Amino acid sequence: MNALIKTSIAILAMAAPPAMGVRKPATSGTLNERRWQEATVRPEWIIPLDKAVARYRRDRVRYSAIERQRKNGVPAPVVFALHGRESGWDFTCHLHEGSPLTHRTRFIPKGRPVTGEPPFTFEQSAEDALYVLKHENRVDWRSTDSALTAIEAYNGTGYLRFHPEVPSPYLWSGTTLYQRGKYVADGRFSATAVDRQPGCAAILMRMRDRGLPLPFQP
């Protein structure tokens, strides 16, 4: 092989795009912004998340109605991601923490909604969880950092405060950023436990990859 051919091959190799599913490390932005740019969905989660995306397409009208409950309401894809984490997309359970709508919430936050009488509708529960209790309509959902911060805070900030070396599985489980480490009970952390649910970021990434628009930067 002569020198000219070798040089041409080297130039083409340098110009080639990175392999599908591989992202270049982010060099700027907040921690959440860098993580969002760097993370990819793990291959073993592709099929389960594609099934979830199909579920969202089927039920999108319900999530969009919850978004419209307030001005600057929580975007429908985010409501869907939270619903997946809290109750596996079960419309008979509270969005707060996954207990049945036939009673007020039984876990943290306990006793919600404080007004009205059970059984509640999913939409009533969602309004209480997102807007009455959490005031999520005050979040700048167009900002990647603000959106991901709000999603993590919905579950709690224990990882950020006490285990910053572990990307919160509530967000990052199912992505290349998360390996192990999990709160297995309120206030009880295990460094070896592995979260078995896809995180909200993984759900949103797969929605984006399947052509669904997100409120913040892709």
PDB file of C-alpha atoms in Angstrom:
ATOM      1  CA  MET A   1       0.000   0.000   0.000  1.00  0.00           C
ATOM      2  CA  ASN A   2       1.575   3.264  -1.073  1.00  0.00           C
ATOM      3  CA  ALA A   3       1.856   6.399   1.072  1.00  0.00           C
ATOM      4  CA  LEU A   4      -0.952   8.240  -0.741  1.00  0.00           C
ATOM      5  CA  ILE A   5      -3.481   5.453  -0.062  1.00  0.00           C
ATOM      6  CA  LYS A   6      -2.404   5.205   3.592  1.00  0.00           C
ATOM      7  CA  THR A   7      -2.861   8.946   4.028  1.00  0.00           C
ATOM      8  CA  SER A   8      -6.328   8.862   2.427  1.00  0.00           C
ATOM      9  CA  ILE A   9      -7.485   6.026   4.717  1.00  0.00           C
ATOM     10  CA  ALA A  10      -6.240   7.900   7.784  1.00  0.00           C
ATOM     11  CA  ILE A  11      -8.129  11.055   6.780  1.00  0.00           C
ATOM     12  CA  LEU A  12     -11.372   9.112   6.187  1.00  0.00           C
ATOM     13  CA  ALA A  13     -11.067   7.383   9.563  1.00  0.00           C
ATOM     14  CA  MET A  14     -10.648  10.702  11.330  1.00  0.00           C
ATOM     15  CA  ALA A  15     -13.718  12.137   9.569  1.00  0.00           C
ATOM     16  CA  ALA A  16     -15.991   9.175  10.274  1.00  0.00           C
ATOM     17  CA  PRO A  17     -18.868   9.857  12.711  1.00  0.00           C
ATOM     18  CA  PRO A  18     -18.898   8.071  16.055  1.00  0.00           C
ATOM     19  CA  ALA A  19     -20.649   4.702  16.195  1.00  0.00           C
ATOM     20  CA  MET A  20     -24.429   4.734  16.698  1.00  0.00           C
ATOM     21  CA  GLY A  21     -25.377   5.016  20.369  1.00  0.00           C
ATOM     22  CA  VAL A  22     -21.988   6.438  21.382  1.00  0.00           C
ATOM     23  CA  ARG A  23     -21.739  10.056  22.452  1.00  0.00           C
ATOM     24  CA  LYS A  24     -18.719  12.250  22.900  1.00  0.00           C
ATOM     25  CA  PRO A  25     -18.059  13.394  26.491  1.00  0.00           C
ATOM     26  CA  ALA A  26     -19.589  16.771  27.221  1.00  0.00           C
ATOM     27  CA  THR A  27     -17.088  19.426  28.205  1.00  0.00           C
ATOM     28  CA  SER A  28     -19.390  22.222  29.358  1.00  0.00           C
ATOM     29  CA  GLY A  29     -22.714  22.854  31.063  1.00  0.00           C
ATOM     30  CA  THR A  30     -24.153  21.851  34.413  1.00  0.00           C
ATOM     31  CA  LEU A  31     -23.782  18.326  35.771  1.00  0.00           C
ATOM     32  CA  ASN A  32     -27.261  17.384  34.549  1.00  0.00           C
ATOM     33  CA  GLU A  33     -26.633  18.897  31.133  1.00  0.00           C
ATOM     34  CA  ARG A  34     -23.359  16.979  30.756  1.00  0.00           C
ATOM     35  CA  ARG A  35     -24.962  13.754  31.898  1.00  0.00           C
ATOM     36  CA  TRP A  36     -27.856  14.189  29.477  1.00  0.00           C
ATOM     37  CA  GLN A  37     -25.414  14.719  26.616  1.00  0.00           C
ATOM     38  CA  GLU A  38     -23.171  11.801  27.559  1.00  0.00           C
ATOM     39  CA  ALA A  39     -25.692   9.113  28.542  1.00  0.00           C
ATOM     40  CA  THR A  40     -27.198   6.524  26.223  1.00  0.00           C
ATOM     41  CA  VAL A  41     -29.846   3.899  26.843  1.00  0.00           C
ATOM     42  CA  ARG A  42     -28.411   0.480  27.636  1.00  0.00           C
ATOM     43  CA  PRO A  43     -29.119  -2.091  24.892  1.00  0.00           C
ATOM     44  CA  GLU A  44     -31.025  -4.427  27.205  1.00  0.00           C
ATOM     45  CA  TRP A  45     -33.564  -1.682  27.869  1.00  0.00           C
ATOM     46  CA  ILE A  46     -34.347  -0.849  24.230  1.00  0.00           C
ATOM     47  CA  ILE A  47     -37.234  -3.301  23.774  1.00  0.00           C
ATOM     48  CA  PRO A  48     -38.916  -2.610  27.151  1.00  0.00           C
ATOM     49  CA  LEU A  49     -38.650   1.125  26.556  1.00  0.00           C
ATOM     50  CA  ASP A  50     -40.019   0.832  23.026  1.00  0.00           C
ATOM     51  CA  LYS A  51     -43.045  -0.885  24.551  1.00  0.00           C
ATOM     52  CA  ALA A  52     -43.309   2.019  26.982  1.00  0.00           C
ATOM     53  CA  VAL A  53     -43.199   4.505  24.107  1.00  0.00           C
ATOM     54  CA  ALA A  54     -46.068   2.641  22.440  1.00  0.00           C
ATOM     55  CA  ARG A  55     -47.989   2.900  25.713  1.00  0.00           C
ATOM     56  CA  TYR A  56     -47.398   6.653  25.795  1.00  0.00           C
ATOM     57  CA  ARG A  57     -48.656   7.063  22.228  1.00  0.00           C
ATOM     58  CA  ARG A  58     -51.821   5.183  23.209  1.00  0.00           C
ATOM     59  CA  ASP A  59     -52.464   7.165  26.425  1.00  0.00           C
ATOM     60  CA  ARG A  60     -50.944  10.518  25.486  1.00  0.00           C
ATOM     61  CA  VAL A  61     -54.285  12.329  25.714  1.00  0.00           C
ATOM     62  CA  ARG A  62     -54.485  11.626  29.460  1.00  0.00           C
ATOM     63  CA  TYR A  63     -50.968  12.901  30.117  1.00  0.00           C
ATOM     64  CA  SER A  64     -51.597  15.974  27.971  1.00  0.00           C
ATOM     65  CA  ALA A  65     -54.741  16.739  29.995  1.00  0.00           C
ATOM     66  CA  ILE A  66     -52.625  16.745  33.170  1.00  0.00           C
ATOM     67  CA  GLU A  67     -50.147  19.106  31.522  1.00  0.00           C
ATOM     68  CA  ARG A  68     -53.043  21.475  30.801  1.00  0.00           C
ATOM     69  CA  GLN A  69     -54.237  21.542  34.423  1.00  0.00           C
ATOM     70  CA  ARG A  70     -51.970  24.534  35.029  1.00  0.00           C
ATOM     71  CA  LYS A  71     -50.303  27.198  32.964  1.00  0.00           C
ATOM     72  CA  ASN A  72     -46.727  25.991  32.403  1.00  0.00           C
ATOM     73  CA  GLY A  73     -47.889  22.555  33.467  1.00  0.00           C
ATOM     74  CA  VAL A  74     -45.599  19.537  33.642  1.00  0.00           C
ATOM     75  CA  PRO A  75     -44.998  18.377  30.056  1.00  0.00           C
ATOM     76  CA  ALA A  76     -46.875  15.215  29.138  1.00  0.00           C
ATOM     77  CA  PRO A  77     -43.665  13.178  28.502  1.00  0.00           C
ATOM     78  CA  VAL A  78     -42.409  14.055  31.997  1.00  0.00           C
ATOM     79  CA  VAL A  79     -45.736  13.082  33.595  1.00  0.00           C
ATOM     80  CA  PHE A  80     -45.453   9.781  31.736  1.00  0.00           C
ATOM     81  CA  ALA A  81     -41.906   9.177  32.967  1.00  0.00           C
ATOM     82  CA  LEU A  82     -42.870   9.930  36.577  1.00  0.00           C
ATOM     83  CA  HIS A  83     -45.906   7.666  36.260  1.00  0.00           C
ATOM     84  CA  GLY A  84     -43.657   4.839  35.097  1.00  0.00           C
ATOM     85  CA  ARG A  85     -41.328   5.195  38.067  1.00  0.00           C
ATOM     86  CA  GLU A  86     -44.050   5.566  40.682  1.00  0.00           C
ATOM     87  CA  SER A  87     -46.540   2.898  39.612  1.00  0.00           C
ATOM     88  CA  GLY A  88     -45.487   1.200  36.386  1.00  0.00           C
ATOM     89  CA  TRP A  89     -48.055   3.215  34.383  1.00  0.00           C
ATOM     90  CA  ASP A  90     -50.970   1.907  36.438  1.00  0.00           C
ATOM     91  CA  PHE A  91     -53.868   4.376  36.250  1.00  0.00           C
ATOM     92  CA  THR A  92     -55.419   2.905  39.411  1.00  0.00           C
ATOM     93  CA  CYS A  93     -52.553   4.176  41.597  1.00  0.00           C
ATOM     94  CA  HIS A  94     -51.491   7.552  42.978  1.00  0.00           C
ATOM     95  CA  LEU A  95     -48.837   9.501  41.106  1.00  0.00           C
ATOM     96  CA  HIS A  96     -47.340  10.561  44.449  1.00  0.00           C
ATOM     97  CA  GLU A  97     -45.999   7.147  45.496  1.00  0.00           C
ATOM     98  CA  GLY A  98     -47.914   4.343  43.776  1.00  0.00           C
ATOM     99  CA  SER A  99     -50.490   3.282  46.389  1.00  0.00           C
ATOM    100  CA  PRO A 100     -54.103   2.574  45.255  1.00  0.00           C
ATOM    101  CA  LEU A 101     -56.461   5.439  44.450  1.00  0.00           C
ATOM    102  CA  THR A 102     -59.118   3.786  46.627  1.00  0.00           C
ATOM    103  CA  HIS A 103     -57.467   5.447  49.652  1.00  0.00           C
ATOM    104  CA  ARG A 104     -55.359   8.500  50.393  1.00  0.00           C
ATOM    105  CA  THR A 105     -51.653   7.885  49.880  1.00  0.00           C
ATOM    106  CA  ARG A 106     -50.208   5.395  52.344  1.00  0.00           C
ATOM    107  CA  PHE A 107     -46.497   6.126  51.999  1.00  0.00           C
ATOM    108  CA  ILE A 108     -44.408   9.285  51.777  1.00  0.00           C
ATOM    109  CA  PRO A 109     -46.065  11.723  51.188  1.00  0.00           C
ATOM    110  CA  LYS A 110     -48.791  10.166  53.347  1.00  0.00           C
ATOM    111  CA  GLY A 111     -52.461  11.196  53.419  1.00  0.00           C
ATOM    112  CA  ARG A 112     -52.712  12.881  50.011  1.00  0.00           C
ATOM    113  CA  PRO A 113     -54.818  14.438  48.611  1.00  0.00           C
ATOM    114  CA  VAL A 114     -55.923  16.180  51.781  1.00  0.00           C
ATOM    115  CA  THR A 115     -59.191  17.378  50.206  1.00  0.00           C
ATOM    116  CA  GLY A 116     -61.899  15.328  48.548  1.00  0.00           C
ATOM    117  CA  GLU A 117     -62.895  11.769  49.308  1.00  0.00           C
ATOM    118  CA  PRO A 118     -61.565   8.538  47.849  1.00  0.00           C
ATOM    119  CA  PRO A 119     -61.684   6.837  45.488  1.00  0.00           C
ATOM    120  CA  PHE A 120     -59.784   9.479  43.516  1.00  0.00           C
ATOM    121  CA  THR A 121     -59.263   9.603  39.781  1.00  0.00           C
ATOM    122  CA  PHE A 122     -55.742   9.442  38.449  1.00  0.00           C
ATOM    123  CA  GLU A 123     -56.136  12.998  37.200  1.00  0.00           C
ATOM    124  CA  GLN A 124     -57.139  14.245  40.673  1.00  0.00           C
ATOM    125  CA  SER A 125     -54.148  12.497  42.208  1.00  0.00           C
ATOM    126  CA  ALA A 126     -51.795  13.880  39.569  1.00  0.00           C
ATOM    127  CA  GLU A 127     -53.034  17.433  40.076  1.00  0.00           C
ATOM    128  CA  ASP A 128     -52.443  17.158  43.808  1.00  0.00           C
ATOM    129  CA  ALA A 129     -49.007  15.566  43.414  1.00  0.00           C
ATOM    130  CA  LEU A 130     -47.668  17.875  40.731  1.00  0.00           C
ATOM    131  CA  TYR A 131     -49.289  21.218  41.421  1.00  0.00           C
ATOM    132  CA  VAL A 132     -50.831  21.386  44.899  1.00  0.00           C
ATOM    133  CA  LEU A 133     -47.997  19.629  46.724  1.00  0.00           C
ATOM    134  CA  LYS A 134     -44.927  20.127  44.532  1.00  0.00           C
ATOM    135  CA  HIS A 135     -45.722  23.324  42.560  1.00  0.00           C
ATOM    136  CA  GLU A 136     -44.074  21.819  39.487  1.00  0.00           C
ATOM    137  CA  ASN A 137     -45.674  24.476  37.279  1.00  0.00           C
ATOM    138  CA  ARG A 138     -42.968  26.843  38.595  1.00  0.00           C
ATOM    139  CA  VAL A 139     -40.202  24.817  36.907  1.00  0.00           C
ATOM    140  CA  ASP A 140     -38.574  26.017  33.695  1.00  0.00           C
ATOM    141  CA  TRP A 141     -39.285  22.878  31.684  1.00  0.00           C
ATOM    142  CA  ARG A 142     -37.437  24.258  28.662  1.00  0.00           C
ATOM    143  CA  SER A 143     -34.164  24.014  30.579  1.00  0.00           C
ATOM    144  CA  THR A 144     -32.459  20.609  30.630  1.00  0.00           C
ATOM    145  CA  ASP A 145     -30.895  21.323  34.011  1.00  0.00           C
ATOM    146  CA  SER A 146     -34.087  22.631  35.621  1.00  0.00           C
ATOM    147  CA  ALA A 147     -36.190  19.789  34.232  1.00  0.00           C
ATOM    148  CA  LEU A 148     -33.850  17.003  35.356  1.00  0.00           C
ATOM    149  CA  THR A 149     -33.327  18.659  38.747  1.00  0.00           C
ATOM    150  CA  ALA A 150     -37.101  18.829  39.287  1.00  0.00           C
ATOM    151  CA  ILE A 151     -37.578  15.206  38.260  1.00  0.00           C
ATOM    152  CA  GLU A 152     -34.902  14.013  40.682  1.00  0.00           C
ATOM    153  CA  ALA A 153     -36.286  16.187  43.483  1.00  0.00           C
ATOM    154  CA  TYR A 154     -39.736  14.655  42.952  1.00  0.00           C
ATOM    155  CA  ASN A 155     -38.297  11.466  44.456  1.00  0.00           C
ATOM    156  CA  GLY A 156     -35.888  13.194  46.849  1.00  0.00           C
ATOM    157  CA  THR A 157     -32.362  14.566  46.853  1.00  0.00           C
ATOM    158  CA  GLY A 158     -30.665  11.910  48.963  1.00  0.00           C
ATOM    159  CA  TYR A 159     -28.276  10.898  46.205  1.00  0.00           C
ATOM    160  CA  LEU A 160     -27.163  14.470  45.581  1.00  0.00           C
ATOM    161  CA  ARG A 161     -26.694  15.201  49.278  1.00  0.00           C
ATOM    162  CA  PHE A 162     -25.270  11.955  50.633  1.00  0.00           C
ATOM    163  CA  HIS A 163     -24.099   9.843  47.677  1.00  0.00           C
ATOM    164  CA  PRO A 164     -23.053  12.241  44.906  1.00  0.00           C
ATOM    165  CA  GLU A 165     -20.857   9.507  43.400  1.00  0.00           C
ATOM    166  CA  VAL A 166     -24.043   7.618  42.406  1.00  0.00           C
ATOM    167  CA  PRO A 167     -26.157   9.134  39.608  1.00  0.00           C
ATOM    168  CA  SER A 168     -29.703   8.900  40.923  1.00  0.00           C
ATOM    169  CA  PRO A 169     -31.328   5.741  39.531  1.00  0.00           C
ATOM    170  CA  TYR A 170     -34.656   7.588  39.607  1.00  0.00           C
ATOM    171  CA  LEU A 171     -33.188   9.475  36.658  1.00  0.00           C
ATOM    172  CA  TRP A 172     -30.371   7.398  35.223  1.00  0.00           C
ATOM    173  CA  SER A 173     -31.173   3.718  35.732  1.00  0.00           C
ATOM    174  CA  GLY A 174     -31.249   2.051  32.329  1.00  0.00           C
ATOM    175  CA  THR A 175     -28.556   4.350  30.943  1.00  0.00           C
ATOM    176  CA  THR A 176     -24.805   3.966  30.603  1.00  0.00           C
ATOM    177  CA  LEU A 177     -24.286   6.362  33.524  1.00  0.00           C
ATOM    178  CA  TYR A 178     -25.795   4.083  36.162  1.00  0.00           C
ATOM    179  CA  GLN A 179     -24.332   0.821  37.460  1.00  0.00           C
ATOM    180  CA  ARG A 180     -25.316   0.253  41.087  1.00  0.00           C
ATOM    181  CA  GLY A 181     -26.240   1.945  44.350  1.00  0.00           C
ATOM    182  CA  LYS A 182     -29.785   2.460  45.568  1.00  0.00           C
ATOM    183  CA  TYR A 183     -31.925   3.477  48.507  1.00  0.00           C
ATOM    184  CA  VAL A 184     -33.636   0.185  49.362  1.00  0.00           C
ATOM    185  CA  ALA A 185     -35.855   1.824  51.999  1.00  0.00           C
ATOM    186  CA  ASP A 186     -36.416   5.329  53.327  1.00  0.00           C
ATOM    187  CA  GLY A 187     -33.047   6.488  54.643  1.00  0.00           C
ATOM    188  CA  ARG A 188     -31.334   3.117  53.965  1.00  0.00           C
ATOM    189  CA  PHE A 189     -28.756   3.105  51.167  1.00  0.00           C
ATOM    190  CA  SER A 190     -27.070   0.030  49.672  1.00  0.00           C
ATOM    191  CA  ALA A 191     -23.931   0.516  47.585  1.00  0.00           C
ATOM    192  CA  THR A 192     -24.439  -2.876  45.892  1.00  0.00           C
ATOM    193  CA  ALA A 193     -28.189  -2.840  45.171  1.00  0.00           C
ATOM    194  CA  VAL A 194     -29.145  -2.340  41.523  1.00  0.00           C
ATOM    195  CA  ASP A 195     -32.289  -0.501  40.464  1.00  0.00           C
ATOM    196  CA  ARG A 196     -34.449  -2.710  38.233  1.00  0.00           C
ATOM    197  CA  GLN A 197     -36.649   0.018  36.758  1.00  0.00           C
ATOM    198  CA  PRO A 198     -35.751   2.374  33.928  1.00  0.00           C
ATOM    199  CA  GLY A 199     -35.080   5.875  35.192  1.00  0.00           C
ATOM    200  CA  CYS A 200     -36.969   8.921  33.983  1.00  0.00           C
ATOM    201  CA  ALA A 201     -34.030  10.092  31.870  1.00  0.00           C
ATOM    202  CA  ALA A 202     -33.837   6.698  30.143  1.00  0.00           C
ATOM    203  CA  ILE A 203     -37.572   6.842  29.401  1.00  0.00           C
ATOM    204  CA  LEU A 204     -37.304  10.375  28.029  1.00  0.00           C
ATOM    205  CA  MET A 205     -34.223   9.531  25.950  1.00  0.00           C
ATOM    206  CA  ARG A 206     -36.008   6.640  24.290  1.00  0.00           C
ATOM    207  CA  MET A 207     -39.052   8.836  23.633  1.00  0.00           C
ATOM    208  CA  ARG A 208     -36.731  11.342  21.963  1.00  0.00           C
ATOM    209  CA  ASP A 209     -34.982   8.620  19.976  1.00  0.00           C
ATOM    210  CA  ARG A 210     -38.371   7.414  18.720  1.00  0.00           C
ATOM    211  CA  GLY A 211     -39.212  10.868  17.402  1.00  0.00           C
ATOM    212  CA  LEU A 212     -41.329  12.272  20.234  1.00  0.00           C
ATOM    213  CA  PRO A 213     -40.643  15.932  21.102  1.00  0.00           C
ATOM    214  CA  LEU A 214     -39.345  16.848  24.545  1.00  0.00           C
ATOM    215  CA  PRO A 215     -39.702  20.277  26.160  1.00  0.00           C
ATOM    216  CA  PHE A 216     -35.962  20.723  26.723  1.00  0.00           C
ATOM    217  CA  GLN A 217     -32.848  20.317  24.583  1.00  0.00           C
ATOM    218  CA  PRO A 218     -32.461  16.896  22.896  1.00  0.00           C
TER     219      PRO A 218
END
